[in-house]
Coordinates of C-alpha atoms and ligand atoms in Angstrom, one line a residue:
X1 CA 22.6 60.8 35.2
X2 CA 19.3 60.4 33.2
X3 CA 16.0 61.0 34.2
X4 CA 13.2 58.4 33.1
X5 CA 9.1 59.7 33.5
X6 CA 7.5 58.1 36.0
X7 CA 4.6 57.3 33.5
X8 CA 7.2 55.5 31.2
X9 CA 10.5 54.3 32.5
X10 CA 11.7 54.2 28.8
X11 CA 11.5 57.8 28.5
X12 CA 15.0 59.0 29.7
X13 CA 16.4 62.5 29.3
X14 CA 19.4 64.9 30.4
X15 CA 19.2 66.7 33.9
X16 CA 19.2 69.7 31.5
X17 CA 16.5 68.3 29.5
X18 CA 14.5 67.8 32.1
X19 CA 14.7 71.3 33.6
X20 CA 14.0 72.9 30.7
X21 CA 10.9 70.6 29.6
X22 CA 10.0 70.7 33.4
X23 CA 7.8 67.9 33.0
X24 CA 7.8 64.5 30.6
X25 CA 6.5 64.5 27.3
X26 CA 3.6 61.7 28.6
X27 CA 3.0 64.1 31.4
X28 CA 4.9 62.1 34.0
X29 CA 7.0 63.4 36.6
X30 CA 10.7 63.2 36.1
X31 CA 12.9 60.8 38.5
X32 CA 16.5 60.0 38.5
X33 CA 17.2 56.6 37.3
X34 CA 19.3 55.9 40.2
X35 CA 20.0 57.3 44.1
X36 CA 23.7 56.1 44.7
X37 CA 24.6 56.8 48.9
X38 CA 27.2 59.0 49.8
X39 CA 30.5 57.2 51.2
X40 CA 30.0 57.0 55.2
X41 CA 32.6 58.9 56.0
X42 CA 30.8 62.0 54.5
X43 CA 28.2 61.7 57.5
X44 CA 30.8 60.8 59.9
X45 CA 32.7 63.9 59.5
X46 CA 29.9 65.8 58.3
X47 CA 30.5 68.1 61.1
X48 CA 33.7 70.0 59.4
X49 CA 32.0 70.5 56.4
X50 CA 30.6 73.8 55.2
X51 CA 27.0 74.0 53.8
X52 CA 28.1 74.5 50.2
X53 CA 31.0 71.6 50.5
X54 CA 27.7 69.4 52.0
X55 CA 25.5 70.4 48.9
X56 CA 28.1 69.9 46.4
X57 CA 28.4 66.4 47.5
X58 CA 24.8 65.6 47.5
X59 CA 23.7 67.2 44.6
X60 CA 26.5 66.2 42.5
X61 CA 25.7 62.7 40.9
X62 CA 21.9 63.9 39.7
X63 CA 23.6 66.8 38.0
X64 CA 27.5 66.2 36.6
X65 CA 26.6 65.1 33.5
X66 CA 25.4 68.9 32.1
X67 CA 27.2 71.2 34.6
X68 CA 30.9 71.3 35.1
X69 CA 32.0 71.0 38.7
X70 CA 33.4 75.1 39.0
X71 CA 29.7 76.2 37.5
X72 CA 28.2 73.8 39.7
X73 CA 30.1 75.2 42.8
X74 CA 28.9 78.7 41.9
X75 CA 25.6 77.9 41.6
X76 CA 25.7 76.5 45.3
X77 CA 27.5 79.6 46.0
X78 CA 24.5 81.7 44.5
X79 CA 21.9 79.8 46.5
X80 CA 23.1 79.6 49.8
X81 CA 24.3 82.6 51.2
X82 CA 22.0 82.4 54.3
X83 CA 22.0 79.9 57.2
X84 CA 20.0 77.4 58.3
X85 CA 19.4 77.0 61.8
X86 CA 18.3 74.2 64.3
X87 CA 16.2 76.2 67.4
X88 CA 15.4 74.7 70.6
X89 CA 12.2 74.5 71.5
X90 CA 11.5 72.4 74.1
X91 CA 12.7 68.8 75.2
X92 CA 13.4 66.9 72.0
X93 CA 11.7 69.3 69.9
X94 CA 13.4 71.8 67.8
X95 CA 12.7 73.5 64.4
X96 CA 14.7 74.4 61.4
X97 CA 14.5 77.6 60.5
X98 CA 14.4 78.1 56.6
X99 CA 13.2 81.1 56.0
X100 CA 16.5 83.7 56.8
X101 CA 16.6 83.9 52.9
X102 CA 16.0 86.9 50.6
X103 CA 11.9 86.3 50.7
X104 CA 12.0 84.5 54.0
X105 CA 10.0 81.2 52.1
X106 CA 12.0 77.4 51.9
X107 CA 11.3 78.2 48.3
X108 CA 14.1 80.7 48.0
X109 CA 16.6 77.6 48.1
X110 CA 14.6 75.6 44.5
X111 CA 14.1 78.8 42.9
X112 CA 17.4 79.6 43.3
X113 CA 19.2 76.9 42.2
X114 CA 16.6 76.4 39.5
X115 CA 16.9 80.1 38.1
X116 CA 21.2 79.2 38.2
X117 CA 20.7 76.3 36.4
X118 CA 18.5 77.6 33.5
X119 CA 21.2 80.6 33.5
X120 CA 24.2 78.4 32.9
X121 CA 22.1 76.2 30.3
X122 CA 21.0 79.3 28.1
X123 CA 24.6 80.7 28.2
X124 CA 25.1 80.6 24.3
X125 CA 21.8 80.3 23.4
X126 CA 20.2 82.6 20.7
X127 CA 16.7 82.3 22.4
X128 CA 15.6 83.2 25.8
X129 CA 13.8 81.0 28.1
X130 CA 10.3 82.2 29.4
X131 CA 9.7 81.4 32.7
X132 CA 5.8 81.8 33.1
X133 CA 4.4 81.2 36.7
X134 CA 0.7 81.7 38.6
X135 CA 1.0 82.2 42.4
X136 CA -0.8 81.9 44.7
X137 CA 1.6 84.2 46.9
X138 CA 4.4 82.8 48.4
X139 CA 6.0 80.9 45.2
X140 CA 6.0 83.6 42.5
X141 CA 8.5 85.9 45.5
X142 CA 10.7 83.6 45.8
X143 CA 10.9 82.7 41.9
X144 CA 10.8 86.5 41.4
X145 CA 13.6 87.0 43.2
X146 CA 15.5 84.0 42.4
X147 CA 15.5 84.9 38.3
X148 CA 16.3 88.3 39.2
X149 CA 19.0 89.5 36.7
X150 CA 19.7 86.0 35.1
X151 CA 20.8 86.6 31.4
X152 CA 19.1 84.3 29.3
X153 CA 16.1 83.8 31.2
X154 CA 12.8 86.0 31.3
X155 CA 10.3 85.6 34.3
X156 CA 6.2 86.5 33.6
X157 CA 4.4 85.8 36.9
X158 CA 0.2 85.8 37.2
X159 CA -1.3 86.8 40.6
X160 CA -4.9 87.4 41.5
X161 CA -5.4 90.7 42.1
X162 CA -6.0 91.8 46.0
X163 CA -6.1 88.2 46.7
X164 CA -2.6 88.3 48.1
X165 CA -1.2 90.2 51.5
X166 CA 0.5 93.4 50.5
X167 CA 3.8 92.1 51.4
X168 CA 3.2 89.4 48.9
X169 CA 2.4 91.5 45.9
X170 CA 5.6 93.8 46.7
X171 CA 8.0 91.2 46.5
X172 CA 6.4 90.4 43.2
X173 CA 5.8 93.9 41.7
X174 CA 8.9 96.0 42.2
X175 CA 11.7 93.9 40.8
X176 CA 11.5 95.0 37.7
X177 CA 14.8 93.9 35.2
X178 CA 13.4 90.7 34.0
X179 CA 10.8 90.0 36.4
X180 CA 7.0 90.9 34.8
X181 CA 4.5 90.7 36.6
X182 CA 0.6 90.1 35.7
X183 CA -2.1 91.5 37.8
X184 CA -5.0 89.1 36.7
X185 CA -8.6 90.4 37.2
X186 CA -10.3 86.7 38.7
X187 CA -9.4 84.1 41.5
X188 CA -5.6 81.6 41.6
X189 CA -7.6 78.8 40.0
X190 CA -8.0 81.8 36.5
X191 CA -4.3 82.3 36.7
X192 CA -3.3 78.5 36.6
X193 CA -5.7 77.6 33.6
X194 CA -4.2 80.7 31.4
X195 CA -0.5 79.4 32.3
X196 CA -2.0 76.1 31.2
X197 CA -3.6 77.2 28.5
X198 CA -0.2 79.5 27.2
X199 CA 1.8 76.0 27.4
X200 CA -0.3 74.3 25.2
X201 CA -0.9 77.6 22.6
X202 CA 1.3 76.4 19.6
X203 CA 1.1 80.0 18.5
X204 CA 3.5 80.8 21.4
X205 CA 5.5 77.8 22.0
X206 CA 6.6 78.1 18.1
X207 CA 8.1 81.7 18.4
X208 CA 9.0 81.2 22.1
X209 CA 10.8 78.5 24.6
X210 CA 8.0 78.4 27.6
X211 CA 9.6 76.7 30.8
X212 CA 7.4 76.3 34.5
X213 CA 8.7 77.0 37.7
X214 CA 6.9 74.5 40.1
X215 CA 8.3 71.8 42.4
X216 CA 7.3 69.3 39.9
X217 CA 10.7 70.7 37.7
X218 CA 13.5 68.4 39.4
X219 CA 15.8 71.9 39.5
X220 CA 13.6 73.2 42.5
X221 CA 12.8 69.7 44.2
X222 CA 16.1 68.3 44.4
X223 CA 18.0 71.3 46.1
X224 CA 15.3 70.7 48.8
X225 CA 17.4 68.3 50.1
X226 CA 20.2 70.6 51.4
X227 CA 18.8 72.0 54.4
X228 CA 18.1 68.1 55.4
X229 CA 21.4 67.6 55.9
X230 CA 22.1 71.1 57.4
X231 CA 19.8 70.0 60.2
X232 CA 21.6 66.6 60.6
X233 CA 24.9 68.5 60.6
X234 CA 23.7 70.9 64.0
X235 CA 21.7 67.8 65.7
X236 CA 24.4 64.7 64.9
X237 CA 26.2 65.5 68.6
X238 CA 22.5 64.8 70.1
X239 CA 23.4 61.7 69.8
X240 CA 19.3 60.2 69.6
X241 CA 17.4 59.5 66.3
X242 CA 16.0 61.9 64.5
X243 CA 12.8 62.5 62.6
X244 CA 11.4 65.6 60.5
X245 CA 8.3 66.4 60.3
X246 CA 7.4 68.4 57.5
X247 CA 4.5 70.8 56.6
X248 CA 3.5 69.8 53.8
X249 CA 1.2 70.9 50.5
X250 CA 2.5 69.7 47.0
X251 CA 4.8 67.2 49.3
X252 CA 8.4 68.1 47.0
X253 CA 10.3 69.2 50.1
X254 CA 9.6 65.9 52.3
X255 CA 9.9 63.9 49.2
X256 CA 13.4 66.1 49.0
X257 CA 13.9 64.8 52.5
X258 CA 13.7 61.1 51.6
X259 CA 16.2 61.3 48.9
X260 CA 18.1 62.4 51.7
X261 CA 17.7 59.7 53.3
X262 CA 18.3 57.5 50.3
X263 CA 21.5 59.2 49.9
X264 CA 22.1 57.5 53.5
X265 CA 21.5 60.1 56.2
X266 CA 20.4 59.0 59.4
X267 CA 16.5 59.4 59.8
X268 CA 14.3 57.6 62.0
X269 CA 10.7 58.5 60.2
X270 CA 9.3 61.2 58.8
X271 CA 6.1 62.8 59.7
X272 CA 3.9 64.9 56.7
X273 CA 2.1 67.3 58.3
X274 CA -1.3 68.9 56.8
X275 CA -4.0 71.0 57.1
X276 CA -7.7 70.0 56.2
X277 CA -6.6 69.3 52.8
X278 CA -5.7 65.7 53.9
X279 CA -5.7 63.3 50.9
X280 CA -2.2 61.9 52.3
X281 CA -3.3 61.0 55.5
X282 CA -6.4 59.5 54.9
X283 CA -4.2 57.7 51.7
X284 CA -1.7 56.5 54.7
X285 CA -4.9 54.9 57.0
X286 CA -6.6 53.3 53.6
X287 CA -4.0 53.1 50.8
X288 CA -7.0 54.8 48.7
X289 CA -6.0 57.7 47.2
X290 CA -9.0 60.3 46.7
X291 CA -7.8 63.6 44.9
X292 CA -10.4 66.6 46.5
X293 CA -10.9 69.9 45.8
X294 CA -8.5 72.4 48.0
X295 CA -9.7 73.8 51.0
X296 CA -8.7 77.3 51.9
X297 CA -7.1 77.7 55.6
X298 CA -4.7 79.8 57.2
X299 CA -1.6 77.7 55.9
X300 CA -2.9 78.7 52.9
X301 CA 0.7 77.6 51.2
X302 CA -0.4 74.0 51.8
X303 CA -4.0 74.3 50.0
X304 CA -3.6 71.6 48.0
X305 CA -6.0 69.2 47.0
X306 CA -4.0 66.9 44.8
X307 CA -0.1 67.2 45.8
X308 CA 1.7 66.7 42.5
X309 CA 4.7 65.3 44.0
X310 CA 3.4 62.4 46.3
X311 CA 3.8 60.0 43.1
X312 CA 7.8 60.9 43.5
X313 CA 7.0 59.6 47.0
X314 CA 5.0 56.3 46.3
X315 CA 7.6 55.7 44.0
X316 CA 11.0 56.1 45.9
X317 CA 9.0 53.1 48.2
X318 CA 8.2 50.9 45.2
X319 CA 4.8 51.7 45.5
X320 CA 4.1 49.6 48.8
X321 CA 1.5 50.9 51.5
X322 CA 3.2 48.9 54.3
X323 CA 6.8 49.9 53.3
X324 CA 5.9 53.8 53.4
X325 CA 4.1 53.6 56.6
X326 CA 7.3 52.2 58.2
X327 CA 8.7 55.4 57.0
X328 CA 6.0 58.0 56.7
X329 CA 3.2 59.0 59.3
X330 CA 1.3 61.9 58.2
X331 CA -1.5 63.8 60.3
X332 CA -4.3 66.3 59.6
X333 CA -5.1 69.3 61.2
X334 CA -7.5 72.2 61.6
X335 CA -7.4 76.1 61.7
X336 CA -8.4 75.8 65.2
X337 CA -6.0 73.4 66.6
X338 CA -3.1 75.4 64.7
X339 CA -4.0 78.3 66.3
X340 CA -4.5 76.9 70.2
X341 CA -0.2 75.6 69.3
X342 CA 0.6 79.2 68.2
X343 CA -0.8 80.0 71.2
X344 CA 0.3 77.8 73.7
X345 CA 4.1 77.4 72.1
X346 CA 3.9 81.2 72.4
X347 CA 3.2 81.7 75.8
X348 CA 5.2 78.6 77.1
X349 CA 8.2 79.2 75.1
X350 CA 8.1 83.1 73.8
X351 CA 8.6 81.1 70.5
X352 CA 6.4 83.2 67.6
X353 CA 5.3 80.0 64.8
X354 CA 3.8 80.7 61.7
X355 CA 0.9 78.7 60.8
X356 CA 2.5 76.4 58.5
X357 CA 5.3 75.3 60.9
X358 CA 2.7 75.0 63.6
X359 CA 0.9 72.5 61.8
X360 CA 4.5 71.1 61.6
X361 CA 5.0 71.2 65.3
X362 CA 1.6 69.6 65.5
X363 CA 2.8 66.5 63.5
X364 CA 5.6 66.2 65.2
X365 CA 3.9 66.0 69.1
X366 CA 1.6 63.6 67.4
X367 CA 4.3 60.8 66.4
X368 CA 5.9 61.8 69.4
X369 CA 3.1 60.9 71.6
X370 CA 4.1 56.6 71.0
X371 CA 8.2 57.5 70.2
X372 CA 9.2 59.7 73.0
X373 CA 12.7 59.0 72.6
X374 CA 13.9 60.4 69.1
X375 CA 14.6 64.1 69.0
X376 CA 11.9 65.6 66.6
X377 CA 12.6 68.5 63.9
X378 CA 9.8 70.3 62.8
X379 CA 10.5 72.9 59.8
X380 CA 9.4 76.3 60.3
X381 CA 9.0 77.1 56.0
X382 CA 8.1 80.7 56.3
X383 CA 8.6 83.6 58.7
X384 CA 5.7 84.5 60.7
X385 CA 5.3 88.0 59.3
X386 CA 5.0 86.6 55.4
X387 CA 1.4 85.4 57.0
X388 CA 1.2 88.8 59.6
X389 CA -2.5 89.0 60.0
X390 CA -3.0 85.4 61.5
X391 CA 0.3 85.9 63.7
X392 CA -1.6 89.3 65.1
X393 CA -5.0 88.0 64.9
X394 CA -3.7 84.7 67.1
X395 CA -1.1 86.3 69.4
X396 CA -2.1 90.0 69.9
X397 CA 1.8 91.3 68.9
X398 CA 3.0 92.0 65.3
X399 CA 6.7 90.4 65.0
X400 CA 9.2 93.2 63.8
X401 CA 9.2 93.4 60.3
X402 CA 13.0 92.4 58.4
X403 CA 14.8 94.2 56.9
X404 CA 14.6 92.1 53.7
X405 CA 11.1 92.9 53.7
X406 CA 11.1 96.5 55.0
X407 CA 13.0 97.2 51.7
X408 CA 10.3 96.0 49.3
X409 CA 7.5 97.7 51.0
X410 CA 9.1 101.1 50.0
X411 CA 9.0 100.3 46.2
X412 CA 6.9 101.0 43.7
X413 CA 4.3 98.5 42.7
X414 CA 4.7 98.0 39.1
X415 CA 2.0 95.4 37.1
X416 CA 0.2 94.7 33.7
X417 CA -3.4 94.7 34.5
X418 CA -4.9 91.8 32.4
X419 CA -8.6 90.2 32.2
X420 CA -8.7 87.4 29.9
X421 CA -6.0 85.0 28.4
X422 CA -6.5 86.8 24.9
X423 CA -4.3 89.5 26.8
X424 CA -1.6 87.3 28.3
X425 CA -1.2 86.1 24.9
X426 CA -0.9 89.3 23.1
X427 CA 1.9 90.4 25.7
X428 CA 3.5 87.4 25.3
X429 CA 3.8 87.6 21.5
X430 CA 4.9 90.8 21.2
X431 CA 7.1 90.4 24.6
Ligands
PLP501 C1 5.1 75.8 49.5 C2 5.0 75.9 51.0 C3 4.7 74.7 51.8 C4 4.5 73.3 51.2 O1 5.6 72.8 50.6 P1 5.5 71.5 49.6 O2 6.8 71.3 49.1 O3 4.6 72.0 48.5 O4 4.9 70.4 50.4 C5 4.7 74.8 53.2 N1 4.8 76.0 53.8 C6 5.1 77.1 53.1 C7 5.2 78.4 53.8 C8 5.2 77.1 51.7 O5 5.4 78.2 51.0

């Protein structure tokens, strides 16, 4: 399968091109050139199948041209090791739980699979791949820990010093093997512009192959799908509809979702839920679409002012305001109506949300207010201690700490110290 820019349908590459370039050449995102559905018989017996058999299926077609079917299969193997539950809430609401994996974030699935992929690509290859990275928190853990020990493949991540939690910075600082990290003196937004500025620095890019690790690269969006059909797997004997609703910041997962749908799973409508950075939902009321400046909140994973993968979504509905709102609603929320759900889910339900999959849960009540019948699936994308202070702040009790996480915090933190790009530069040169 090729992969044409959504800026120029003529540009087509590989799957492995595309990873590797991440984005096109015109600055377009990368889309596959066709979504073929999976025979029915795949959903009808989707029950007897096992997460990886289900993944192998779906992810096959976008990705058999460049990676033989046993590498494929252990790549799957290498990313999913962790389950996926569906969790009862409360009547016709339920969430799914995707954050049992080794840095408790959804991202742990795309990084993974993206970090195999660029493995199996560089096998034979005289020149590494750089993986450079600014995070904001939550990504650069889950890349961290996804490239972790991949031959081939060398992983510099910028974070803004003391502007993420403690548990954050561990997971980032005490890898170690191929995993760098870059402790920059300034704010997320000074991180970003050096990456940016490193990718278009001819004096790297000629001595080294420079490679991005966002959900714009289709390596890390498509995989999102997966956990999709997990859920439809564990709620299929509900025998209702179902919808999703999805928090949402850069909007690659719920996109991820769709293709899911396009792939011909069962879906009623899917809800994007935000926080106060809500160019979607007032894009949905008006079909104007009115890029802002981010916010910051207390789902701060979702600050995003202009989501880089809502084109993908426009797109997979040919571009048509009235056909997306038959399939999307999305809804906006505040810091002060997340917290009053944490609350009230909490004492109603013992159920402890973070604040990301309460704004989720928020979306979700709101569609259901005028469709009571479907059975609703919020996803919960992180574990409430990854965001510990508003979880204590909110509900007076600190949720035991995992033991995934209790092993990090024991390490030793381990960074470069940099203040200027001239820096980033020289370590890259010499690195
Ligand atoms: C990244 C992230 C999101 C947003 O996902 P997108 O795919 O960018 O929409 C939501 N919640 C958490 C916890 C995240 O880390």
């Amino acid at each position: 399968m090729k992969f044409y820019s959504l800026n120029n349908q003529n540009i087509k590459v590989s799957f492995k091109d595309a990873v590797i370039a991440g984005i096109a050449p015109d600055k377009g995102l990368y889309f596959p050139e066709s979504i073929t559905p999976l025979p029915s018989d795949f959903f009808e017996n989707i029950e007897e199948l096992s997460n990886q058999e289900i993944a192998f299926q779906a992810i096959h077609q976008f990705v058999n041209e460049d990676i033989p079917d046993e590498a494929l299969k252990e790549i799957i193997a290498n990313t999913l090791d962790f389950d996926f539950p569906v969790v009862d809430i409360e009547e016709s609401v339920a969430t799914l739980e995707l954050f049992h994996g080794p840095t408790m974030a959804f991202k742990d699935v795309g990084a993974r699979f993206m970090a195999n992929c660029l493995g199996n690509f560089s096998q034979g290859e005289k020149q590494d791949v750089t993986v450079l990275v600014a995070t904001s928190g939550d990504t650069g853990g889950a890349v961290a820990n996804g490239f972790l020990g991949v031959d081939g493949v060398k992983v510099v991540i910028l974070y803004p010093s003391g502007k993420v939690s403690e548990i954050q910075e561990k997971q980032l600082t005490t890898l170690g093997q191929n995993i760098e990290a870059m402790e920059v003196d300034g704010v997320f937004d000074d991180c970003q512009r050096m990456v940016k500025t490193a990718f278009l620095d001819s004096e790297i890019t000629d001595h080294k192959k420079l490679t991005s690790a966002n959900s714009i690269n289709v390596a890390r969006w498509l995989p999102q799908l997966f956990y999709f059909l997990f859920a439809y797997k564990q709620s299929k004997s509900k025998g209702k509809e179902i919808i999703f609703s999805v928090p949402s910041g850069n909007f690659g997962n719920i996109c991820a979702g769709m293709v899911a749908q396009k792939l011909g799973m069962p879906v009623k409508h899917f809800v994007a839920s935000t926080n106060v950075n809500d160019v979607v939902p007032k894009f949905m009321k008006n079909g104007i679409y009115e890029p802002m400046a981010s916010i910051a909140t207390i789902s701060n994973a979702m600050d995003v002012g202009d989501p880089s993968n809502f084109v993908r979504i426009r797109h997979l509905h040919q571009d048509n305001l009235e056909t997306l709102q038959q399939h999307l609603s999305s809804y906006s929320f505040t810091d002060e109506a997340t917290k009053a759900t944490m609350k009230e889910v909490y004492s109603k339900t013992g159920y402890v949300m973070d604040p990301h999959g309460a704004v989720g849960y928020l979306g979700l009540k709101e569609y259901q207010k005028n469709h009571s019948n479907a059975y609703g699936i919020f996803l919960e994308t992180a574990h409430p201690v990854k965001f510990l202070d508003v979880v204590e702040d909110t509900l007076g009790l600190s949720p035991e700490i995992p033991p995934q996480i209790l092993k990090v915090m024991d390490q030793e933190k381990k960074s470069h110290q940099i203040a200027s790009y001239e820096e980033l530069k020289q370590y890259l040169l010499k690195n």
